[in-house]
C-alpha cells in the first residue's frame, strides 16, 4: 500500500456509553491492527521529520510508524523501547498534540498522524503477545539509590538506574504503584 497523508485520520474506537456507566475500564479502546496500519500509512516519511525533535524522549517516530504501516508491530515496539521505558503509558497520557503531533507536517493543512494512538497500539500489542521483557542489567555497581514516588517518572528512573547495575529501592506513600495512572 502507498504511504500518503491524504487519508483521513483514524478515529479512536470508544467503549459503548451504556457499558461506561457500569465499569471503570478505559473509555478509549485502542486501534485494531487494521486501523493502526491505515493510520500509519498516512505518514509521509518526511526527509527532515519535525516529530522526532518534538518528542521529549526522541523516539524515532518515522521508523516506528513505517514499521506499523508494514504490519511489523513487534519491531515497531522495539524501536519505541530504544528511548521510551513506558510506551503504553506515554501512548495514553503524553500530550502528543502539543509535542510530536503538534509539529507534524500534516497538521499544517489537516490532521497529524496519530502518533500517540499508534504508540499505545504497539505497546498493547506487544503485551498481548507476551513480548514485554525485562531489559538486560549491567554488572552490579555497588551503588544504592532511593526513588521517592512510584509514578511513571519514578518507575522510569528506577528502571534506567537498575539497567545500569545500581540497586534501587522505590518508596511510595500510597498502597499501589502507578501514580496518577492508578489513582
PDB file of N, CA, C and O in Angstrom, residues 123-182:
ATOM      1  N   UNK A 123       2.386  -0.871  21.955  1.00  0.00           N
ATOM      2  CA  UNK A 123       2.685  -1.354  23.312  1.00  0.00           C
ATOM      3  C   UNK A 123       1.653  -2.378  23.767  1.00  0.00           C
ATOM      4  O   UNK A 123       2.009  -3.406  24.352  1.00  0.00           O
ATOM      5  N   UNK A 124       0.387  -2.110  23.503  1.00  0.00           N
ATOM      6  CA  UNK A 124      -0.665  -3.069  23.877  1.00  0.00           C
ATOM      7  C   UNK A 124      -0.520  -4.372  23.095  1.00  0.00           C
ATOM      8  O   UNK A 124      -0.729  -5.466  23.637  1.00  0.00           O
ATOM      9  N   UNK A 125      -0.150  -4.274  21.828  1.00  0.00           N
ATOM     10  CA  UNK A 125       0.054  -5.464  21.004  1.00  0.00           C
ATOM     11  C   UNK A 125       1.185  -6.324  21.583  1.00  0.00           C
ATOM     12  O   UNK A 125       1.039  -7.536  21.729  1.00  0.00           O
ATOM     13  N   UNK A 126       2.296  -5.673  21.922  1.00  0.00           N
ATOM     14  CA  UNK A 126       3.432  -6.411  22.498  1.00  0.00           C
ATOM     15  C   UNK A 126       3.032  -7.097  23.802  1.00  0.00           C
ATOM     16  O   UNK A 126       3.422  -8.237  24.055  1.00  0.00           O
ATOM     17  N   UNK A 127       2.226  -6.417  24.620  1.00  0.00           N
ATOM     18  CA  UNK A 127       1.769  -7.015  25.884  1.00  0.00           C
ATOM     19  C   UNK A 127       0.870  -8.216  25.612  1.00  0.00           C
ATOM     20  O   UNK A 127       1.021  -9.267  26.252  1.00  0.00           O
ATOM     21  N   UNK A 128      -0.062  -8.082  24.669  1.00  0.00           N
ATOM     22  CA  UNK A 128      -0.959  -9.212  24.337  1.00  0.00           C
ATOM     23  C   UNK A 128      -0.189 -10.407  23.803  1.00  0.00           C
ATOM     24  O   UNK A 128      -0.566 -11.556  24.031  1.00  0.00           O
ATOM     25  N   UNK A 129       0.888 -10.144  23.090  1.00  0.00           N
ATOM     26  CA  UNK A 129       1.706 -11.212  22.512  1.00  0.00           C
ATOM     27  C   UNK A 129       2.721 -11.780  23.515  1.00  0.00           C
ATOM     28  O   UNK A 129       3.484 -12.672  23.179  1.00  0.00           O
ATOM     29  N   UNK A 130       2.743 -11.219  24.733  1.00  0.00           N
ATOM     30  CA  UNK A 130       3.674 -11.699  25.749  1.00  0.00           C
ATOM     31  C   UNK A 130       5.119 -11.331  25.466  1.00  0.00           C
ATOM     32  O   UNK A 130       6.039 -12.035  25.881  1.00  0.00           O
ATOM     33  N   UNK A 131       5.339 -10.220  24.797  1.00  0.00           N
ATOM     34  CA  UNK A 131       6.688  -9.821  24.389  1.00  0.00           C
ATOM     35  C   UNK A 131       7.292  -8.722  25.259  1.00  0.00           C
ATOM     36  O   UNK A 131       8.320  -8.163  24.910  1.00  0.00           O
ATOM     37  N   UNK A 132       6.675  -8.435  26.395  1.00  0.00           N
ATOM     38  CA  UNK A 132       7.238  -7.454  27.314  1.00  0.00           C
ATOM     39  C   UNK A 132       8.265  -8.183  28.177  1.00  0.00           C
ATOM     40  O   UNK A 132       7.928  -9.111  28.905  1.00  0.00           O
ATOM     41  N   UNK A 133       9.506  -7.781  28.056  1.00  0.00           N
ATOM     42  CA  UNK A 133      10.582  -8.447  28.792  1.00  0.00           C
ATOM     43  C   UNK A 133      11.399  -7.422  29.555  1.00  0.00           C
ATOM     44  O   UNK A 133      11.493  -6.264  29.157  1.00  0.00           O
ATOM     45  N   UNK A 134      11.999  -7.868  30.637  1.00  0.00           N
ATOM     46  CA  UNK A 134      12.913  -7.004  31.366  1.00  0.00           C
ATOM     47  C   UNK A 134      14.192  -6.845  30.547  1.00  0.00           C
ATOM     48  O   UNK A 134      14.700  -7.822  29.985  1.00  0.00           O
ATOM     49  N   UNK A 135      14.722  -5.623  30.482  1.00  0.00           N
ATOM     50  CA  UNK A 135      15.962  -5.421  29.744  1.00  0.00           C
ATOM     51  C   UNK A 135      17.142  -6.027  30.497  1.00  0.00           C
ATOM     52  O   UNK A 135      17.072  -6.236  31.711  1.00  0.00           O
ATOM     53  N   UNK A 136      18.227  -6.302  29.809  1.00  0.00           N
ATOM     54  CA  UNK A 136      19.409  -6.842  30.492  1.00  0.00           C
ATOM     55  C   UNK A 136      19.998  -5.800  31.443  1.00  0.00           C
ATOM     56  O   UNK A 136      19.917  -4.608  31.198  1.00  0.00           O
ATOM     57  N   UNK A 137      20.544  -6.294  32.555  1.00  0.00           N
ATOM     58  CA  UNK A 137      21.163  -5.408  33.542  1.00  0.00           C
ATOM     59  C   UNK A 137      22.676  -5.458  33.402  1.00  0.00           C
ATOM     60  O   UNK A 137      23.246  -6.476  33.052  1.00  0.00           O
ATOM     61  N   UNK A 138      23.290  -4.333  33.722  1.00  0.00           N
ATOM     62  CA  UNK A 138      24.745  -4.263  33.740  1.00  0.00           C
ATOM     63  C   UNK A 138      25.260  -4.964  35.003  1.00  0.00           C
ATOM     64  O   UNK A 138      24.481  -5.306  35.901  1.00  0.00           O
ATOM     65  N   UNK A 139      26.549  -5.142  35.075  1.00  0.00           N
ATOM     66  CA  UNK A 139      27.162  -5.697  36.282  1.00  0.00           C
ATOM     67  C   UNK A 139      26.842  -4.786  37.460  1.00  0.00           C
ATOM     68  O   UNK A 139      26.796  -3.562  37.304  1.00  0.00           O
ATOM     69  N   UNK A 140      26.624  -5.359  38.651  1.00  0.00           N
ATOM     70  CA  UNK A 140      26.322  -4.523  39.824  1.00  0.00           C
ATOM     71  C   UNK A 140      27.420  -3.498  40.089  1.00  0.00           C
ATOM     72  O   UNK A 140      28.603  -3.805  40.026  1.00  0.00           O
ATOM     73  N   UNK A 141      26.986  -2.268  40.368  1.00  0.00           N
ATOM     74  CA  UNK A 141      27.937  -1.184  40.639  1.00  0.00           C
ATOM     75  C   UNK A 141      28.245  -1.051  42.124  1.00  0.00           C
ATOM     76  O   UNK A 141      29.201  -0.384  42.492  1.00  0.00           O
ATOM     77  N   UNK A 142      27.398  -1.645  42.966  1.00  0.00           N
ATOM     78  CA  UNK A 142      27.554  -1.484  44.406  1.00  0.00           C
ATOM     79  C   UNK A 142      26.888  -0.220  44.926  1.00  0.00           C
ATOM     80  O   UNK A 142      26.845   0.009  46.132  1.00  0.00           O
ATOM     81  N   UNK A 143      26.346   0.599  44.035  1.00  0.00           N
ATOM     82  CA  UNK A 143      25.673   1.829  44.444  1.00  0.00           C
ATOM     83  C   UNK A 143      24.209   1.550  44.718  1.00  0.00           C
ATOM     84  O   UNK A 143      23.577   0.747  44.043  1.00  0.00           O
ATOM     85  N   UNK A 144      23.685   2.243  45.746  1.00  0.00           N
ATOM     86  CA  UNK A 144      22.285   2.112  46.113  1.00  0.00           C
ATOM     87  C   UNK A 144      21.601   3.456  45.903  1.00  0.00           C
ATOM     88  O   UNK A 144      22.153   4.499  46.252  1.00  0.00           O
ATOM     89  N   UNK A 145      20.383   3.407  45.337  1.00  0.00           N
ATOM     90  CA  UNK A 145      19.638   4.627  45.046  1.00  0.00           C
ATOM     91  C   UNK A 145      18.221   4.474  45.569  1.00  0.00           C
ATOM     92  O   UNK A 145      17.603   3.418  45.400  1.00  0.00           O
ATOM     93  N   UNK A 146      17.704   5.529  46.189  1.00  0.00           N
ATOM     94  CA  UNK A 146      16.313   5.565  46.622  1.00  0.00           C
ATOM     95  C   UNK A 146      15.524   6.482  45.703  1.00  0.00           C
ATOM     96  O   UNK A 146      15.965   7.584  45.385  1.00  0.00           O
ATOM     97  N   UNK A 147      14.368   6.020  45.266  1.00  0.00           N
ATOM     98  CA  UNK A 147      13.487   6.817  44.406  1.00  0.00           C
ATOM     99  C   UNK A 147      12.214   7.093  45.200  1.00  0.00           C
ATOM    100  O   UNK A 147      11.586   6.162  45.720  1.00  0.00           O
ATOM    101  N   UNK A 148      11.845   8.362  45.283  1.00  0.00           N
ATOM    102  CA  UNK A 148      10.642   8.747  46.002  1.00  0.00           C
ATOM    103  C   UNK A 148       9.500   8.869  44.994  1.00  0.00           C
ATOM    104  O   UNK A 148       9.527   9.721  44.111  1.00  0.00           O
ATOM    105  N   UNK A 149       8.518   8.001  45.129  1.00  0.00           N
ATOM    106  CA  UNK A 149       7.336   8.036  44.277  1.00  0.00           C
ATOM    107  C   UNK A 149       7.371   6.980  43.189  1.00  0.00           C
ATOM    108  O   UNK A 149       8.332   6.879  42.437  1.00  0.00           O
ATOM    109  N   UNK A 150       6.308   6.177  43.125  1.00  0.00           N
ATOM    110  CA  UNK A 150       6.217   5.093  42.147  1.00  0.00           C
ATOM    111  C   UNK A 150       5.265   5.432  41.019  1.00  0.00           C
ATOM    112  O   UNK A 150       4.542   4.586  40.513  1.00  0.00           O
ATOM    113  N   UNK A 151       5.273   6.706  40.622  1.00  0.00           N
ATOM    114  CA  UNK A 151       4.519   7.115  39.440  1.00  0.00           C
ATOM    115  C   UNK A 151       5.348   6.834  38.198  1.00  0.00           C
ATOM    116  O   UNK A 151       6.442   6.248  38.273  1.00  0.00           O
ATOM    117  N   UNK A 152       4.865   7.246  37.030  1.00  0.00           N
ATOM    118  CA  UNK A 152       5.593   6.975  35.787  1.00  0.00           C
ATOM    119  C   UNK A 152       7.041   7.478  35.799  1.00  0.00           C
ATOM    120  O   UNK A 152       7.944   6.765  35.373  1.00  0.00           O
ATOM    121  N   UNK A 153       7.272   8.678  36.317  1.00  0.00           N
ATOM    122  CA  UNK A 153       8.648   9.216  36.336  1.00  0.00           C
ATOM    123  C   UNK A 153       9.545   8.419  37.269  1.00  0.00           C
ATOM    124  O   UNK A 153      10.682   8.076  36.912  1.00  0.00           O
ATOM    125  N   UNK A 154       9.056   8.131  38.468  1.00  0.00           N
ATOM    126  CA  UNK A 154       9.847   7.367  39.427  1.00  0.00           C
ATOM    127  C   UNK A 154      10.161   5.975  38.928  1.00  0.00           C
ATOM    128  O   UNK A 154      11.294   5.488  39.071  1.00  0.00           O
ATOM    129  N   UNK A 155       9.171   5.318  38.327  1.00  0.00           N
ATOM    130  CA  UNK A 155       9.391   3.965  37.819  1.00  0.00           C
ATOM    131  C   UNK A 155      10.364   3.958  36.641  1.00  0.00           C
ATOM    132  O   UNK A 155      11.206   3.065  36.521  1.00  0.00           O
ATOM    133  N   UNK A 156      10.258   4.976  35.786  1.00  0.00           N
ATOM    134  CA  UNK A 156      11.192   5.080  34.657  1.00  0.00           C
ATOM    135  C   UNK A 156      12.608   5.284  35.164  1.00  0.00           C
ATOM    136  O   UNK A 156      13.551   4.619  34.718  1.00  0.00           O
ATOM    137  N   UNK A 157      12.764   6.191  36.105  1.00  0.00           N
ATOM    138  CA  UNK A 157      14.083   6.461  36.686  1.00  0.00           C
ATOM    139  C   UNK A 157      14.649   5.199  37.347  1.00  0.00           C
ATOM    140  O   UNK A 157      15.806   4.839  37.141  1.00  0.00           O
ATOM    141  N   UNK A 158      13.816   4.515  38.115  1.00  0.00           N
ATOM    142  CA  UNK A 158      14.255   3.285  38.782  1.00  0.00           C
ATOM    143  C   UNK A 158      14.688   2.237  37.761  1.00  0.00           C
ATOM    144  O   UNK A 158      15.716   1.567  37.934  1.00  0.00           O
ATOM    145  N   UNK A 159      13.925   2.095  36.699  1.00  0.00           N
ATOM    146  CA  UNK A 159      14.263   1.126  35.665  1.00  0.00           C
ATOM    147  C   UNK A 159      15.578   1.439  34.980  1.00  0.00           C
ATOM    148  O   UNK A 159      16.407   0.547  34.750  1.00  0.00           O
ATOM    149  N   UNK A 160      15.786   2.704  34.657  1.00  0.00           N
ATOM    150  CA  UNK A 160      17.034   3.107  33.998  1.00  0.00           C
ATOM    151  C   UNK A 160      18.239   2.879  34.909  1.00  0.00           C
ATOM    152  O   UNK A 160      19.293   2.416  34.457  1.00  0.00           O
ATOM    153  N   UNK A 161      18.091   3.209  36.179  1.00  0.00           N
ATOM    154  CA  UNK A 161      19.190   3.001  37.120  1.00  0.00           C
ATOM    155  C   UNK A 161      19.474   1.512  37.334  1.00  0.00           C
ATOM    156  O   UNK A 161      20.634   1.093  37.407  1.00  0.00           O
ATOM    157  N   UNK A 162      18.423   0.709  37.425  1.00  0.00           N
ATOM    158  CA  UNK A 162      18.603  -0.739  37.597  1.00  0.00           C
ATOM    159  C   UNK A 162      19.302  -1.350  36.381  1.00  0.00           C
ATOM    160  O   UNK A 162      20.165  -2.226  36.529  1.00  0.00           O
ATOM    161  N   UNK A 163      18.959  -0.876  35.184  1.00  0.00           N
ATOM    162  CA  UNK A 163      19.622  -1.375  33.971  1.00  0.00           C
ATOM    163  C   UNK A 163      21.119  -1.082  33.990  1.00  0.00           C
ATOM    164  O   UNK A 163      21.905  -1.800  33.395  1.00  0.00           O
ATOM    165  N   UNK A 164      21.497  -0.036  34.696  1.00  0.00           N
ATOM    166  CA  UNK A 164      22.906   0.355  34.774  1.00  0.00           C
ATOM    167  C   UNK A 164      23.636  -0.340  35.930  1.00  0.00           C
ATOM    168  O   UNK A 164      24.789  -0.053  36.206  1.00  0.00           O
ATOM    169  N   UNK A 165      22.932  -1.232  36.638  1.00  0.00           N
ATOM    170  CA  UNK A 165      23.574  -2.036  37.664  1.00  0.00           C
ATOM    171  C   UNK A 165      23.446  -1.529  39.088  1.00  0.00           C
ATOM    172  O   UNK A 165      24.015  -2.102  40.002  1.00  0.00           O
ATOM    173  N   UNK A 166      22.707  -0.461  39.289  1.00  0.00           N
ATOM    174  CA  UNK A 166      22.528   0.070  40.641  1.00  0.00           C
ATOM    175  C   UNK A 166      21.408  -0.679  41.363  1.00  0.00           C
ATOM    176  O   UNK A 166      20.463  -1.152  40.735  1.00  0.00           O
ATOM    177  N   UNK A 167      21.499  -0.760  42.682  1.00  0.00           N
ATOM    178  CA  UNK A 167      20.425  -1.325  43.494  1.00  0.00           C
ATOM    179  C   UNK A 167      19.447  -0.193  43.774  1.00  0.00           C
ATOM    180  O   UNK A 167      19.833   0.846  44.298  1.00  0.00           O
ATOM    181  N   UNK A 168      18.202  -0.403  43.414  1.00  0.00           N
ATOM    182  CA  UNK A 168      17.208   0.667  43.518  1.00  0.00           C
ATOM    183  C   UNK A 168      16.083   0.246  44.457  1.00  0.00           C
ATOM    184  O   UNK A 168      15.565  -0.861  44.369  1.00  0.00           O
ATOM    185  N   UNK A 169      15.720   1.164  45.354  1.00  0.00           N
ATOM    186  CA  UNK A 169      14.554   0.988  46.214  1.00  0.00           C
ATOM    187  C   UNK A 169      13.591   2.127  45.897  1.00  0.00           C
ATOM    188  O   UNK A 169      13.987   3.291  45.904  1.00  0.00           O
ATOM    189  N   UNK A 170      12.331   1.768  45.611  1.00  0.00           N
ATOM    190  CA  UNK A 170      11.311   2.773  45.312  1.00  0.00           C
ATOM    191  C   UNK A 170      10.421   2.916  46.536  1.00  0.00           C
ATOM    192  O   UNK A 170       9.897   1.928  47.058  1.00  0.00           O
ATOM    193  N   UNK A 171      10.256   4.145  46.985  1.00  0.00           N
ATOM    194  CA  UNK A 171       9.400   4.445  48.136  1.00  0.00           C
ATOM    195  C   UNK A 171       8.110   5.080  47.627  1.00  0.00           C
ATOM    196  O   UNK A 171       8.146   6.027  46.840  1.00  0.00           O
ATOM    197  N   UNK A 172       6.985   4.554  48.077  1.00  0.00           N
ATOM    198  CA  UNK A 172       5.678   5.064  47.642  1.00  0.00           C
ATOM    199  C   UNK A 172       4.775   5.213  48.859  1.00  0.00           C
ATOM    200  O   UNK A 172       4.650   4.285  49.650  1.00  0.00           O
ATOM    201  N   UNK A 173       4.134   6.369  48.997  1.00  0.00           N
ATOM    202  CA  UNK A 173       3.247   6.639  50.130  1.00  0.00           C
ATOM    203  C   UNK A 173       1.911   5.909  49.998  1.00  0.00           C
ATOM    204  O   UNK A 173       1.297   5.551  51.000  1.00  0.00           O
ATOM    205  N   UNK A 174       1.464   5.688  48.781  1.00  0.00           N
ATOM    206  CA  UNK A 174       0.168   5.044  48.574  1.00  0.00           C
ATOM    207  C   UNK A 174       0.325   3.527  48.497  1.00  0.00           C
ATOM    208  O   UNK A 174       1.438   3.008  48.462  1.00  0.00           O
ATOM    209  N   UNK A 175      -0.805   2.834  48.450  1.00  0.00           N
ATOM    210  CA  UNK A 175      -0.765   1.374  48.531  1.00  0.00           C
ATOM    211  C   UNK A 175      -0.282   0.691  47.260  1.00  0.00           C
ATOM    212  O   UNK A 175       0.240  -0.407  47.316  1.00  0.00           O
ATOM    213  N   UNK A 176      -0.473   1.341  46.096  1.00  0.00           N
ATOM    214  CA  UNK A 176      -0.096   0.724  44.833  1.00  0.00           C
ATOM    215  C   UNK A 176       0.780   1.661  44.015  1.00  0.00           C
ATOM    216  O   UNK A 176       0.593   2.867  44.047  1.00  0.00           O
ATOM    217  N   UNK A 177       1.699   1.110  43.231  1.00  0.00           N
ATOM    218  CA  UNK A 177       2.495   1.966  42.339  1.00  0.00           C
ATOM    219  C   UNK A 177       1.648   2.407  41.146  1.00  0.00           C
ATOM    220  O   UNK A 177       0.594   1.837  40.879  1.00  0.00           O
ATOM    221  N   UNK A 178       2.106   3.428  40.469  1.00  0.00           N
ATOM    222  CA  UNK A 178       1.424   3.870  39.262  1.00  0.00           C
ATOM    223  C   UNK A 178       1.078   5.351  39.253  1.00  0.00           C
ATOM    224  O   UNK A 178       0.784   5.910  38.208  1.00  0.00           O
ATOM    225  N   UNK A 179       1.073   5.969  40.413  1.00  0.00           N
ATOM    226  CA  UNK A 179       0.785   7.411  40.478  1.00  0.00           C
ATOM    227  C   UNK A 179      -0.585   7.761  39.911  1.00  0.00           C
ATOM    228  O   UNK A 179      -1.561   7.062  40.156  1.00  0.00           O
ATOM    229  N   UNK A 180      -0.638   8.842  39.116  1.00  0.00           N
ATOM    230  CA  UNK A 180      -1.908   9.332  38.589  1.00  0.00           C
ATOM    231  C   UNK A 180      -2.594   8.313  37.683  1.00  0.00           C
ATOM    232  O   UNK A 180      -3.819   8.373  37.511  1.00  0.00           O
ATOM    233  N   UNK A 181      -1.837   7.385  37.138  1.00  0.00           N
ATOM    234  CA  UNK A 181      -2.470   6.377  36.261  1.00  0.00           C
ATOM    235  C   UNK A 181      -3.341   5.420  37.050  1.00  0.00           C
ATOM    236  O   UNK A 181      -4.290   4.857  36.525  1.00  0.00           O
ATOM    237  N   UNK A 182      -3.022   5.238  38.326  1.00  0.00           N
ATOM    238  CA  UNK A 182      -3.802   4.327  39.172  1.00  0.00           C
ATOM    239  C   UNK A 182      -4.825   5.098  39.998  1.00  0.00           C
ATOM    240  O   UNK A 182      -5.962   4.678  40.150  1.00  0.00           O
TER     241      UNK A 182
END
